[in-house]
Amino acid sequence: NAGVMQNPRHLVRRRGQEARLRCSPMKGHSHVYWYRQLPEEGLKFMVYLQKENIIDESGMPKERFSAEFPKEGPSILRIQQVVRGDSAAYFCASSPSGTDTQYFGPGTRLTVL
Amino acid sequence: ILNVEQSPQSLHVQEGDSTNFTCSFPSSNFYALHWYRWETAKSPEALFVMTLNGDEKKKGRISATLNTKEGYSYLYIKGSQPEDSATYLCAFTPYSGSARQLTFGSGTQLTVLP
C-alpha cells in the first residue's frame, strides 16, 4: 500500500506566479489535510477536505489560497500570485475517516524567488 | 488559540540510555493526542494516537502515557539507539464538531550518541 504521495517535491516560482501542489492520499483514505511549515516554525493546519467538500478551512489565508479534493484525482492546494512569504514546506496528510491517525506525505518545498 | 508545548526542546543521550519527554495540552475539550516521529527529509511517522485518560500505548522500545485531566502526555524510549535520533512531535485534536485538525507542538529533537 503506497503511502501519501505529494508532487512536486520541490517547486520554484517567481513572485506573482501560481503554485499548484498535488496530494494523492493513501488508498482507501477519503480525508485529506494540508499543513504548512514556515521557516523556523512548526507544522500549522491549513485545511481539511473530504471528497468534493471543504470541511474546515480555518487555517487557510483568506486570499490567494484555495484547496480542492475532487471526486477523481488528487487533492490540489493552489496558491495564486505567490509572494516570498509563501516559501515553506507544505505537507499533506490523509486518513480513512476523520477520527483516525493522519498519515503524512513527504511534503512539497516551495521556494518563491 | 490552542497551546501545545513540548519539553525539552532538544536532548542528547548516550546509546543505551532511557529517556522521556513531555507534551502539555489544553485539558478542556479534549478529543485525541497524537505522537509522531520525524526524521530529517522524511515524512512525519505516526507513532500513537490516544483518546482515553490513562491510555498507555507501546511500540517496541517506545511507549506513551496520557493524562487528559491535567493535560499532559509522556513519551518514553527505553535503551535509546542512534536510529532513534529524530524530532518527536505531539499534536492535539480538540473536540470540535467535524473538524479534526492537529495542533502541533514545536517538537523535541533527540540525538542519540553512539
mmCIF file with all atom_site columns, C-alpha atoms in Angstrom:
data_model
loop_
_atom_site.group_PDB
_atom_site.id
_atom_site.type_symbol
_atom_site.label_atom_id
_atom_site.label_alt_id
_atom_site.label_comp_id
_atom_site.label_asym_id
_atom_site.label_entity_id
_atom_site.label_seq_id
_atom_site.pdbx_PDB_ins_code
_atom_site.Cartn_x
_atom_site.Cartn_y
_atom_site.Cartn_z
_atom_site.occupancy
_atom_site.B_iso_or_equiv
_atom_site.pdbx_formal_charge
_atom_site.auth_seq_id
_atom_site.auth_comp_id
_atom_site.auth_asym_id
_atom_site.auth_atom_id
_atom_site.pdbx_PDB_model_num
ATOM 1   C CA . ASN A 1 1   ? 0.000   0.000  0.000   1.00 0.00 ? 1   ASN A CA 1
ATOM 2   C CA . ALA A 1 2   ? 1.734   3.147  -1.205  1.00 0.00 ? 2   ALA A CA 1
ATOM 3   C CA . GLY A 1 3   ? 1.893   5.986  1.251   1.00 0.00 ? 3   GLY A CA 1
ATOM 4   C CA . VAL A 1 4   ? 0.684   9.521  0.775   1.00 0.00 ? 4   VAL A CA 1
ATOM 5   C CA . MET A 1 5   ? 2.197   10.928 -2.418  1.00 0.00 ? 5   MET A CA 1
ATOM 6   C CA . GLN A 1 6   ? 2.960   14.558 -2.987  1.00 0.00 ? 6   GLN A CA 1
ATOM 7   C CA . ASN A 1 7   ? 4.300   16.232 -6.093  1.00 0.00 ? 7   ASN A CA 1
ATOM 8   C CA . PRO A 1 8   ? 6.307   18.020 -6.958  1.00 0.00 ? 8   PRO A CA 1
ATOM 9   C CA . ARG A 1 9   ? 8.755   17.561 -4.092  1.00 0.00 ? 9   ARG A CA 1
ATOM 10  C CA . HIS A 1 10  ? 10.398  20.882 -4.856  1.00 0.00 ? 10  HIS A CA 1
ATOM 11  C CA . LEU A 1 11  ? 8.809   23.832 -6.625  1.00 0.00 ? 11  LEU A CA 1
ATOM 12  C CA . VAL A 1 12  ? 10.389  27.153 -7.530  1.00 0.00 ? 12  VAL A CA 1
ATOM 13  C CA . ARG A 1 13  ? 8.212   30.070 -8.534  1.00 0.00 ? 13  ARG A CA 1
ATOM 14  C CA . ARG A 1 14  ? 8.799   33.751 -9.164  1.00 0.00 ? 14  ARG A CA 1
ATOM 15  C CA . ARG A 1 15  ? 6.725   36.350 -7.372  1.00 0.00 ? 15  ARG A CA 1
ATOM 16  C CA . GLY A 1 16  ? 3.315   36.700 -8.984  1.00 0.00 ? 16  GLY A CA 1
ATOM 17  C CA . GLN A 1 17  ? 3.198   33.199 -10.462 1.00 0.00 ? 17  GLN A CA 1
ATOM 18  C CA . GLU A 1 18  ? 0.817   30.435 -9.442  1.00 0.00 ? 18  GLU A CA 1
ATOM 19  C CA . ALA A 1 19  ? 1.820   27.335 -7.492  1.00 0.00 ? 19  ALA A CA 1
ATOM 20  C CA . ARG A 1 20  ? -0.114  24.071 -7.656  1.00 0.00 ? 20  ARG A CA 1
ATOM 21  C CA . LEU A 1 21  ? 0.690   21.369 -5.139  1.00 0.00 ? 21  LEU A CA 1
ATOM 22  C CA . ARG A 1 22  ? -0.752  17.881 -5.512  1.00 0.00 ? 22  ARG A CA 1
ATOM 23  C CA . CYS A 1 23  ? -1.534  15.247 -2.933  1.00 0.00 ? 23  CYS A CA 1
ATOM 24  C CA . SER A 1 24  ? -2.646  11.679 -3.567  1.00 0.00 ? 24  SER A CA 1
ATOM 25  C CA . PRO A 1 25  ? -3.949  10.125 -0.346  1.00 0.00 ? 25  PRO A CA 1
ATOM 26  C CA . MET A 1 26  ? -3.327  6.552  0.694   1.00 0.00 ? 26  MET A CA 1
ATOM 27  C CA . LYS A 1 27  ? -5.598  4.007  -0.945  1.00 0.00 ? 27  LYS A CA 1
ATOM 28  C CA . GLY A 1 28  ? -8.939  3.871  0.837   1.00 0.00 ? 28  GLY A CA 1
ATOM 29  C CA . HIS A 1 29  ? -8.472  7.253  2.508   1.00 0.00 ? 29  HIS A CA 1
ATOM 30  C CA . SER A 1 30  ? -11.148 9.842  1.776   1.00 0.00 ? 30  SER A CA 1
ATOM 31  C CA . HIS A 1 31  ? -9.999  12.570 4.203   1.00 0.00 ? 31  HIS A CA 1
ATOM 32  C CA . VAL A 1 32  ? -7.176  14.937 3.301   1.00 0.00 ? 32  VAL A CA 1
ATOM 33  C CA . TYR A 1 33  ? -5.469  17.616 5.379   1.00 0.00 ? 33  TYR A CA 1
ATOM 34  C CA . TRP A 1 34  ? -2.941  20.267 4.383   1.00 0.00 ? 34  TRP A CA 1
ATOM 35  C CA . TYR A 1 35  ? -0.339  21.691 6.776   1.00 0.00 ? 35  TYR A CA 1
ATOM 36  C CA . ARG A 1 36  ? 2.337   24.323 6.265   1.00 0.00 ? 36  ARG A CA 1
ATOM 37  C CA . GLN A 1 37  ? 5.739   24.656 7.898   1.00 0.00 ? 37  GLN A CA 1
ATOM 38  C CA . LEU A 1 38  ? 7.174   28.135 7.555   1.00 0.00 ? 38  LEU A CA 1
ATOM 39  C CA . PRO A 1 39  ? 10.945  28.530 8.079   1.00 0.00 ? 39  PRO A CA 1
ATOM 40  C CA . GLU A 1 40  ? 11.890  28.105 11.752  1.00 0.00 ? 40  GLU A CA 1
ATOM 41  C CA . GLU A 1 41  ? 8.296   27.286 12.693  1.00 0.00 ? 41  GLU A CA 1
ATOM 42  C CA . GLY A 1 42  ? 6.256   24.168 13.410  1.00 0.00 ? 42  GLY A CA 1
ATOM 43  C CA . LEU A 1 43  ? 3.560   22.492 11.368  1.00 0.00 ? 43  LEU A CA 1
ATOM 44  C CA . LYS A 1 44  ? 0.377   24.567 11.136  1.00 0.00 ? 44  LYS A CA 1
ATOM 45  C CA . PHE A 1 45  ? -3.019  23.317 9.961   1.00 0.00 ? 45  PHE A CA 1
ATOM 46  C CA . MET A 1 46  ? -4.432  24.887 6.815   1.00 0.00 ? 46  MET A CA 1
ATOM 47  C CA . VAL A 1 47  ? -7.445  22.947 5.537   1.00 0.00 ? 47  VAL A CA 1
ATOM 48  C CA . TYR A 1 48  ? -9.367  19.677 5.913   1.00 0.00 ? 48  TYR A CA 1
ATOM 49  C CA . LEU A 1 49  ? -11.219 18.194 2.945   1.00 0.00 ? 49  LEU A CA 1
ATOM 50  C CA . GLN A 1 50  ? -13.309 15.190 2.085   1.00 0.00 ? 50  GLN A CA 1
ATOM 51  C CA . LYS A 1 51  ? -14.164 14.222 -1.476  1.00 0.00 ? 51  LYS A CA 1
ATOM 52  C CA . GLU A 1 52  ? -15.739 17.289 -3.128  1.00 0.00 ? 52  GLU A CA 1
ATOM 53  C CA . ASN A 1 53  ? -16.163 19.075 0.226   1.00 0.00 ? 53  ASN A CA 1
ATOM 54  C CA . ILE A 1 54  ? -14.165 21.504 2.310   1.00 0.00 ? 54  ILE A CA 1
ATOM 55  C CA . ILE A 1 55  ? -14.838 20.595 5.944   1.00 0.00 ? 55  ILE A CA 1
ATOM 56  C CA . ASP A 1 56  ? -12.602 23.086 7.770   1.00 0.00 ? 56  ASP A CA 1
ATOM 57  C CA . GLU A 1 57  ? -10.566 25.868 6.175   1.00 0.00 ? 57  GLU A CA 1
ATOM 58  C CA . SER A 1 58  ? -9.946  27.848 9.344   1.00 0.00 ? 58  SER A CA 1
ATOM 59  C CA . GLY A 1 59  ? -6.172  27.773 8.833   1.00 0.00 ? 59  GLY A CA 1
ATOM 60  C CA . MET A 1 60  ? -6.148  28.981 5.237   1.00 0.00 ? 60  MET A CA 1
ATOM 61  C CA . PRO A 1 61  ? -5.016  32.528 4.475   1.00 0.00 ? 61  PRO A CA 1
ATOM 62  C CA . LYS A 1 62  ? -8.042  34.491 3.318   1.00 0.00 ? 62  LYS A CA 1
ATOM 63  C CA . GLU A 1 63  ? -6.629  35.492 -0.034  1.00 0.00 ? 63  GLU A CA 1
ATOM 64  C CA . ARG A 1 64  ? -4.760  33.728 -2.831  1.00 0.00 ? 64  ARG A CA 1
ATOM 65  C CA . PHE A 1 65  ? -5.007  30.236 -1.295  1.00 0.00 ? 65  PHE A CA 1
ATOM 66  C CA . SER A 1 66  ? -7.552  27.597 -2.289  1.00 0.00 ? 66  SER A CA 1
ATOM 67  C CA . ALA A 1 67  ? -7.853  23.841 -1.990  1.00 0.00 ? 67  ALA A CA 1
ATOM 68  C CA . GLU A 1 68  ? -9.934  21.163 -3.613  1.00 0.00 ? 68  GLU A CA 1
ATOM 69  C CA . PHE A 1 69  ? -10.343 17.405 -3.444  1.00 0.00 ? 69  PHE A CA 1
ATOM 70  C CA . PRO A 1 70  ? -12.327 16.324 -6.500  1.00 0.00 ? 70  PRO A CA 1
ATOM 71  C CA . LYS A 1 71  ? -14.255 13.109 -6.882  1.00 0.00 ? 71  LYS A CA 1
ATOM 72  C CA . GLU A 1 72  ? -11.480 11.787 -9.102  1.00 0.00 ? 72  GLU A CA 1
ATOM 73  C CA . GLY A 1 73  ? -7.816  12.650 -8.860  1.00 0.00 ? 73  GLY A CA 1
ATOM 74  C CA . PRO A 1 74  ? -5.548  14.184 -6.263  1.00 0.00 ? 74  PRO A CA 1
ATOM 75  C CA . SER A 1 75  ? -6.190  16.988 -3.852  1.00 0.00 ? 75  SER A CA 1
ATOM 76  C CA . ILE A 1 76  ? -4.782  20.305 -5.079  1.00 0.00 ? 76  ILE A CA 1
ATOM 77  C CA . LEU A 1 77  ? -3.533  23.216 -2.987  1.00 0.00 ? 77  LEU A CA 1
ATOM 78  C CA . ARG A 1 78  ? -3.382  26.286 -5.204  1.00 0.00 ? 78  ARG A CA 1
ATOM 79  C CA . ILE A 1 79  ? -1.556  29.496 -4.367  1.00 0.00 ? 79  ILE A CA 1
ATOM 80  C CA . GLN A 1 80  ? -2.147  32.396 -6.720  1.00 0.00 ? 80  GLN A CA 1
ATOM 81  C CA . GLN A 1 81  ? 0.241   35.331 -7.160  1.00 0.00 ? 81  GLN A CA 1
ATOM 82  C CA . VAL A 1 82  ? 2.849   33.867 -4.844  1.00 0.00 ? 82  VAL A CA 1
ATOM 83  C CA . VAL A 1 83  ? 4.924   36.128 -2.603  1.00 0.00 ? 83  VAL A CA 1
ATOM 84  C CA . ARG A 1 84  ? 8.227   35.416 -0.844  1.00 0.00 ? 84  ARG A CA 1
ATOM 85  C CA . GLY A 1 85  ? 6.396   34.808 2.424   1.00 0.00 ? 85  GLY A CA 1
ATOM 86  C CA . ASP A 1 86  ? 4.717   31.767 0.845   1.00 0.00 ? 86  ASP A CA 1
ATOM 87  C CA . SER A 1 87  ? 8.092   29.970 0.778   1.00 0.00 ? 87  SER A CA 1
ATOM 88  C CA . ALA A 1 88  ? 7.565   26.985 3.052   1.00 0.00 ? 88  ALA A CA 1
ATOM 89  C CA . ALA A 1 89  ? 7.175   23.232 3.179   1.00 0.00 ? 89  ALA A CA 1
ATOM 90  C CA . TYR A 1 90  ? 3.605   22.132 2.508   1.00 0.00 ? 90  TYR A CA 1
ATOM 91  C CA . PHE A 1 91  ? 2.573   18.744 3.879   1.00 0.00 ? 91  PHE A CA 1
ATOM 92  C CA . CYS A 1 92  ? -0.466  16.710 3.046   1.00 0.00 ? 92  CYS A CA 1
ATOM 93  C CA . ALA A 1 93  ? -1.899  14.024 5.300   1.00 0.00 ? 93  ALA A CA 1
ATOM 94  C CA . SER A 1 94  ? -4.719  11.537 4.803   1.00 0.00 ? 94  SER A CA 1
ATOM 95  C CA . SER A 1 95  ? -6.897  9.322  6.960   1.00 0.00 ? 95  SER A CA 1
ATOM 96  C CA . PRO A 1 96  ? -9.605  6.732  6.271   1.00 0.00 ? 96  PRO A CA 1
ATOM 97  C CA . SER A 1 97  ? -12.026 8.685  8.423   1.00 0.00 ? 97  SER A CA 1
ATOM 98  C CA . GLY A 1 98  ? -11.908 11.925 10.338  1.00 0.00 ? 98  GLY A CA 1
ATOM 99  C CA . THR A 1 99  ? -11.244 10.174 13.614  1.00 0.00 ? 99  THR A CA 1
ATOM 100 C CA . ASP A 1 100 ? -8.159  8.182  12.707  1.00 0.00 ? 100 ASP A CA 1
ATOM 101 C CA . THR A 1 101 ? -4.431  8.710  12.595  1.00 0.00 ? 101 THR A CA 1
ATOM 102 C CA . GLN A 1 102 ? -3.329  11.127 9.896   1.00 0.00 ? 102 GLN A CA 1
ATOM 103 C CA . TYR A 1 103 ? -0.587  9.763  7.642   1.00 0.00 ? 103 TYR A CA 1
ATOM 104 C CA . PHE A 1 104 ? 1.752   12.342 6.181   1.00 0.00 ? 104 PHE A CA 1
ATOM 105 C CA . GLY A 1 105 ? 3.344   12.693 2.778   1.00 0.00 ? 105 GLY A CA 1
ATOM 106 C CA . PRO A 1 106 ? 6.949   13.810 2.206   1.00 0.00 ? 106 PRO A CA 1
ATOM 107 C CA . GLY A 1 107 ? 5.991   17.426 1.593   1.00 0.00 ? 107 GLY A CA 1
ATOM 108 C CA . THR A 1 108 ? 6.463   19.949 -1.202  1.00 0.00 ? 108 THR A CA 1
ATOM 109 C CA . ARG A 1 109 ? 9.102   22.588 -0.614  1.00 0.00 ? 109 ARG A CA 1
ATOM 110 C CA . LEU A 1 110 ? 8.037   25.807 -2.298  1.00 0.00 ? 110 LEU A CA 1
ATOM 111 C CA . THR A 1 111 ? 10.621  28.496 -2.921  1.00 0.00 ? 111 THR A CA 1
ATOM 112 C CA . VAL A 1 112 ? 9.478   31.883 -4.185  1.00 0.00 ? 112 VAL A CA 1
ATOM 113 C CA . LEU A 1 113 ? 12.199  33.948 -5.818  1.00 0.00 ? 113 LEU A CA 1
ATOM 114 C CA . ILE B 2 1   ? -5.619  29.777 20.441  1.00 0.00 ? 1   ILE B CA 1
ATOM 115 C CA . LEU B 2 2   ? -4.599  26.249 21.439  1.00 0.00 ? 2   LEU B CA 1
ATOM 116 C CA . ASN B 2 3   ? -1.232  25.922 23.127  1.00 0.00 ? 3   ASN B CA 1
ATOM 117 C CA . VAL B 2 4   ? 0.670   22.648 22.807  1.00 0.00 ? 4   VAL B CA 1
ATOM 118 C CA . GLU B 2 5   ? 4.051   22.704 24.458  1.00 0.00 ? 5   GLU B CA 1
ATOM 119 C CA . GLN B 2 6   ? 6.833   20.169 24.408  1.00 0.00 ? 6   GLN B CA 1
ATOM 120 C CA . SER B 2 7   ? 9.882   19.882 26.601  1.00 0.00 ? 7   SER B CA 1
ATOM 121 C CA . PRO B 2 8   ? 12.751  19.714 26.421  1.00 0.00 ? 8   PRO B CA 1
ATOM 122 C CA . GLN B 2 9   ? 13.350  21.408 23.074  1.00 0.00 ? 9   GLN B CA 1
ATOM 123 C CA . SER B 2 10  ? 16.371  19.198 22.444  1.00 0.00 ? 10  SER B CA 1
ATOM 124 C CA . LEU B 2 11  ? 18.053  16.307 24.160  1.00 0.00 ? 11  LEU B CA 1
ATOM 125 C CA . HIS B 2 12  ? 21.327  14.440 23.741  1.00 0.00 ? 12  HIS B CA 1
ATOM 126 C CA . VAL B 2 13  ? 21.634  10.981 25.282  1.00 0.00 ? 13  VAL B CA 1
ATOM 127 C CA . GLN B 2 14  ? 24.120  8.152  25.081  1.00 0.00 ? 14  GLN B CA 1
ATOM 128 C CA . GLU B 2 15  ? 23.278  4.920  23.314  1.00 0.00 ? 15  GLU B CA 1
ATOM 129 C CA . GLY B 2 16  ? 21.572  2.586  25.758  1.00 0.00 ? 16  GLY B CA 1
ATOM 130 C CA . ASP B 2 17  ? 20.138  5.364  27.963  1.00 0.00 ? 17  ASP B CA 1
ATOM 131 C CA . SER B 2 18  ? 16.418  5.541  28.546  1.00 0.00 ? 18  SER B CA 1
ATOM 132 C CA . THR B 2 19  ? 14.777  8.906  28.095  1.00 0.00 ? 19  THR B CA 1
ATOM 133 C CA . ASN B 2 20  ? 11.417  10.634 28.209  1.00 0.00 ? 20  ASN B CA 1
ATOM 134 C CA . PHE B 2 21  ? 9.865   13.884 27.128  1.00 0.00 ? 21  PHE B CA 1
ATOM 135 C CA . THR B 2 22  ? 6.694   15.781 27.845  1.00 0.00 ? 22  THR B CA 1
ATOM 136 C CA . CYS B 2 23  ? 3.799   17.209 25.884  1.00 0.00 ? 23  CYS B CA 1
ATOM 137 C CA . SER B 2 24  ? 1.301   19.516 27.572  1.00 0.00 ? 24  SER B CA 1
ATOM 138 C CA . PHE B 2 25  ? -2.014  20.481 26.005  1.00 0.00 ? 25  PHE B CA 1
ATOM 139 C CA . PRO B 2 26  ? -5.338  22.088 26.970  1.00 0.00 ? 26  PRO B CA 1
ATOM 140 C CA . SER B 2 27  ? -7.230  19.795 29.358  1.00 0.00 ? 27  SER B CA 1
ATOM 141 C CA . SER B 2 28  ? -10.649 21.052 28.281  1.00 0.00 ? 28  SER B CA 1
ATOM 142 C CA . ASN B 2 29  ? -12.458 19.931 25.147  1.00 0.00 ? 29  ASN B CA 1
ATOM 143 C CA . PHE B 2 30  ? -10.054 17.026 24.587  1.00 0.00 ? 30  PHE B CA 1
ATOM 144 C CA . TYR B 2 31  ? -10.525 14.632 21.690  1.00 0.00 ? 31  TYR B CA 1
ATOM 145 C CA . ALA B 2 32  ? -7.165  12.975 20.888  1.00 0.00 ? 32  ALA B CA 1
ATOM 146 C CA . LEU B 2 33  ? -3.415  13.251 21.383  1.00 0.00 ? 33  LEU B CA 1
ATOM 147 C CA . HIS B 2 34  ? -1.011  12.074 18.688  1.00 0.00 ? 34  HIS B CA 1
ATOM 148 C CA . TRP B 2 35  ? 2.715   11.366 18.737  1.00 0.00 ? 35  TRP B CA 1
ATOM 149 C CA . TYR B 2 36  ? 4.820   11.490 15.585  1.00 0.00 ? 36  TYR B CA 1
ATOM 150 C CA . ARG B 2 37  ? 8.449   10.744 14.851  1.00 0.00 ? 37  ARG B CA 1
ATOM 151 C CA . TRP B 2 38  ? 10.054  12.976 12.215  1.00 0.00 ? 38  TRP B CA 1
ATOM 152 C CA . GLU B 2 39  ? 13.437  12.325 10.668  1.00 0.00 ? 39  GLU B CA 1
ATOM 153 C CA . THR B 2 40  ? 15.040  14.995 8.533   1.00 0.00 ? 40  THR B CA 1
ATOM 154 C CA . ALA B 2 41  ? 13.938  14.896 4.871   1.00 0.00 ? 41  ALA B CA 1
ATOM 155 C CA . LYS B 2 42  ? 11.288  12.266 5.587   1.00 0.00 ? 42  LYS B CA 1
ATOM 156 C CA . SER B 2 43  ? 7.543   12.278 6.309   1.00 0.00 ? 43  SER B CA 1
ATOM 157 C CA . PRO B 2 44  ? 6.365   12.534 9.907   1.00 0.00 ? 44  PRO B CA 1
ATOM 158 C CA . GLU B 2 45  ? 5.720   8.943  11.007  1.00 0.00 ? 45  GLU B CA 1
ATOM 159 C CA . ALA B 2 46  ? 2.692   8.238  13.183  1.00 0.00 ? 46  ALA B CA 1
ATOM 160 C CA . LEU B 2 47  ? 3.599   6.528  16.457  1.00 0.00 ? 47  LEU B CA 1
ATOM 161 C CA . PHE B 2 48  ? 0.492   6.659  18.618  1.00 0.00 ? 48  PHE B CA 1
ATOM 162 C CA . VAL B 2 49  ? -2.955  8.179  18.869  1.00 0.00 ? 49  VAL B CA 1
ATOM 163 C CA . MET B 2 50  ? -4.509  8.224  22.315  1.00 0.00 ? 50  MET B CA 1
ATOM 164 C CA . THR B 2 51  ? -8.029  9.201  23.248  1.00 0.00 ? 51  THR B CA 1
ATOM 165 C CA . LEU B 2 52  ? -8.792  7.978  26.788  1.00 0.00 ? 52  LEU B CA 1
ATOM 166 C CA . ASN B 2 53  ? -7.471  9.286  30.074  1.00 0.00 ? 53  ASN B CA 1
ATOM 167 C CA . GLY B 2 54  ? -4.951  6.788  31.414  1.00 0.00 ? 54  GLY B CA 1
ATOM 168 C CA . ASP B 2 55  ? -4.205  5.328  27.977  1.00 0.00 ? 55  ASP B CA 1
ATOM 169 C CA . GLU B 2 56  ? -0.834  3.678  27.631  1.00 0.00 ? 56  GLU B CA 1
ATOM 170 C CA . LYS B 2 57  ? 0.488   2.668  24.233  1.00 0.00 ? 57  LYS B CA 1
ATOM 171 C CA . LYS B 2 58  ? 3.646   0.745  23.346  1.00 0.00 ? 58  LYS B CA 1
ATOM 172 C CA . LYS B 2 59  ? 5.527   0.126  20.112  1.00 0.00 ? 59  LYS B CA 1
ATOM 173 C CA . GLY B 2 60  ? 8.779   -1.752 20.572  1.00 0.00 ? 60  GLY B CA 1
ATOM 174 C CA . ARG B 2 61  ? 11.009  0.301  22.861  1.00 0.00 ? 61  ARG B CA 1
ATOM 175 C CA . ILE B 2 62  ? 8.776   3.369  22.659  1.00 0.00 ? 62  ILE B CA 1
ATOM 176 C CA . SER B 2 63  ? 5.771   3.908  24.897  1.00 0.00 ? 63  SER B CA 1
ATOM 177 C CA . ALA B 2 64  ? 3.444   6.776  25.748  1.00 0.00 ? 64  ALA B CA 1
ATOM 178 C CA . THR B 2 65  ? 1.031   7.682  28.525  1.00 0.00 ? 65  THR B CA 1
ATOM 179 C CA . LEU B 2 66  ? -1.864  10.121 28.617  1.00 0.00 ? 66  LEU B CA 1
ATOM 180 C CA . ASN B 2 67  ? -3.416  12.240 31.371  1.00 0.00 ? 67  ASN B CA 1
ATOM 181 C CA . THR B 2 68  ? -6.307  14.241 29.935  1.00 0.00 ? 68  THR B CA 1
ATOM 182 C CA . LYS B 2 69  ? -7.427  15.669 33.290  1.00 0.00 ? 69  LYS B CA 1
ATOM 183 C CA . GLU B 2 70  ? -4.179  17.529 33.831  1.00 0.00 ? 70  GLU B CA 1
ATOM 184 C CA . GLY B 2 71  ? -3.315  17.905 30.154  1.00 0.00 ? 71  GLY B CA 1
ATOM 185 C CA . TYR B 2 72  ? -0.053  16.059 29.626  1.00 0.00 ? 72  TYR B CA 1
ATOM 186 C CA . SER B 2 73  ? 1.435   13.068 27.842  1.00 0.00 ? 73  SER B CA 1
ATOM 187 C CA . TYR B 2 74  ? 4.834   11.442 28.256  1.00 0.00 ? 74  TYR B CA 1
ATOM 188 C CA . LEU B 2 75  ? 6.815   9.629  25.573  1.00 0.00 ? 75  LEU B CA 1
ATOM 189 C CA . TYR B 2 76  ? 9.391   7.122  26.809  1.00 0.00 ? 76  TYR B CA 1
ATOM 190 C CA . ILE B 2 77  ? 12.219  5.496  24.863  1.00 0.00 ? 77  ILE B CA 1
ATOM 191 C CA . LYS B 2 78  ? 13.907  2.554  26.535  1.00 0.00 ? 78  LYS B CA 1
ATOM 192 C CA . GLY B 2 79  ? 17.522  1.748  25.647  1.00 0.00 ? 79  GLY B CA 1
ATOM 193 C CA . SER B 2 80  ? 17.951  4.523  23.062  1.00 0.00 ? 80  SER B CA 1
ATOM 194 C CA . GLN B 2 81  ? 19.682  3.642  19.796  1.00 0.00 ? 81  GLN B CA 1
ATOM 195 C CA . PRO B 2 82  ? 21.288  6.003  17.249  1.00 0.00 ? 82  PRO B CA 1
ATOM 196 C CA . GLU B 2 83  ? 18.421  5.249  14.844  1.00 0.00 ? 83  GLU B CA 1
ATOM 197 C CA . ASP B 2 84  ? 16.025  6.786  17.399  1.00 0.00 ? 84  ASP B CA 1
ATOM 198 C CA . SER B 2 85  ? 17.554  10.181 16.614  1.00 0.00 ? 85  SER B CA 1
ATOM 199 C CA . ALA B 2 86  ? 14.712  12.309 15.261  1.00 0.00 ? 86  ALA B CA 1
ATOM 200 C CA . THR B 2 87  ? 12.304  15.060 16.230  1.00 0.00 ? 87  THR B CA 1
ATOM 201 C CA . TYR B 2 88  ? 9.352   13.792 18.249  1.00 0.00 ? 88  TYR B CA 1
ATOM 202 C CA . LEU B 2 89  ? 6.164   15.795 17.765  1.00 0.00 ? 89  LEU B CA 1
ATOM 203 C CA . CYS B 2 90  ? 2.961   15.676 19.720  1.00 0.00 ? 90  CYS B CA 1
ATOM 204 C CA . ALA B 2 91  ? -0.300  17.017 18.307  1.00 0.00 ? 91  ALA B CA 1
ATOM 205 C CA . PHE B 2 92  ? -3.612  17.760 19.986  1.00 0.00 ? 92  PHE B CA 1
ATOM 206 C CA . THR B 2 93  ? -7.066  17.440 18.475  1.00 0.00 ? 93  THR B CA 1
ATOM 207 C CA . PRO B 2 94  ? -9.868  19.257 20.309  1.00 0.00 ? 94  PRO B CA 1
ATOM 208 C CA . TYR B 2 95  ? -13.425 18.079 20.178  1.00 0.00 ? 95  TYR B CA 1
ATOM 209 C CA . SER B 2 96  ? -14.964 20.398 17.651  1.00 0.00 ? 96  SER B CA 1
ATOM 210 C CA . GLY B 2 97  ? -17.788 19.002 15.571  1.00 0.00 ? 97  GLY B CA 1
ATOM 211 C CA . SER B 2 98  ? -16.485 17.684 12.295  1.00 0.00 ? 98  SER B CA 1
ATOM 212 C CA . ALA B 2 99  ? -13.130 19.437 12.473  1.00 0.00 ? 99  ALA B CA 1
ATOM 213 C CA . ARG B 2 100 ? -10.133 17.178 13.071  1.00 0.00 ? 100 ARG B CA 1
ATOM 214 C CA . GLN B 2 101 ? -7.191  19.490 12.674  1.00 0.00 ? 101 GLN B CA 1
ATOM 215 C CA . LEU B 2 102 ? -3.979  18.688 14.528  1.00 0.00 ? 102 LEU B CA 1
ATOM 216 C CA . THR B 2 103 ? -2.309  21.424 16.558  1.00 0.00 ? 103 THR B CA 1
ATOM 217 C CA . PHE B 2 104 ? 1.365   20.531 16.820  1.00 0.00 ? 104 PHE B CA 1
ATOM 218 C CA . GLY B 2 105 ? 3.919   21.303 19.466  1.00 0.00 ? 105 GLY B CA 1
ATOM 219 C CA . SER B 2 106 ? 7.335   22.503 18.381  1.00 0.00 ? 106 SER B CA 1
ATOM 220 C CA . GLY B 2 107 ? 8.889   19.098 18.998  1.00 0.00 ? 107 GLY B CA 1
ATOM 221 C CA . THR B 2 108 ? 11.694  17.541 21.000  1.00 0.00 ? 108 THR B CA 1
ATOM 222 C CA . GLN B 2 109 ? 14.836  16.951 18.955  1.00 0.00 ? 109 GLN B CA 1
ATOM 223 C CA . LEU B 2 110 ? 16.531  13.775 20.203  1.00 0.00 ? 110 LEU B CA 1
ATOM 224 C CA . THR B 2 111 ? 20.130  12.917 19.365  1.00 0.00 ? 111 THR B CA 1
ATOM 225 C CA . VAL B 2 112 ? 21.417  9.521  20.467  1.00 0.00 ? 112 VAL B CA 1
ATOM 226 C CA . LEU B 2 113 ? 25.196  9.409  20.571  1.00 0.00 ? 113 LEU B CA 1
ATOM 227 C CA . PRO B 2 114 ? 26.908  6.086  19.816  1.00 0.00 ? 114 PRO B CA 1
#
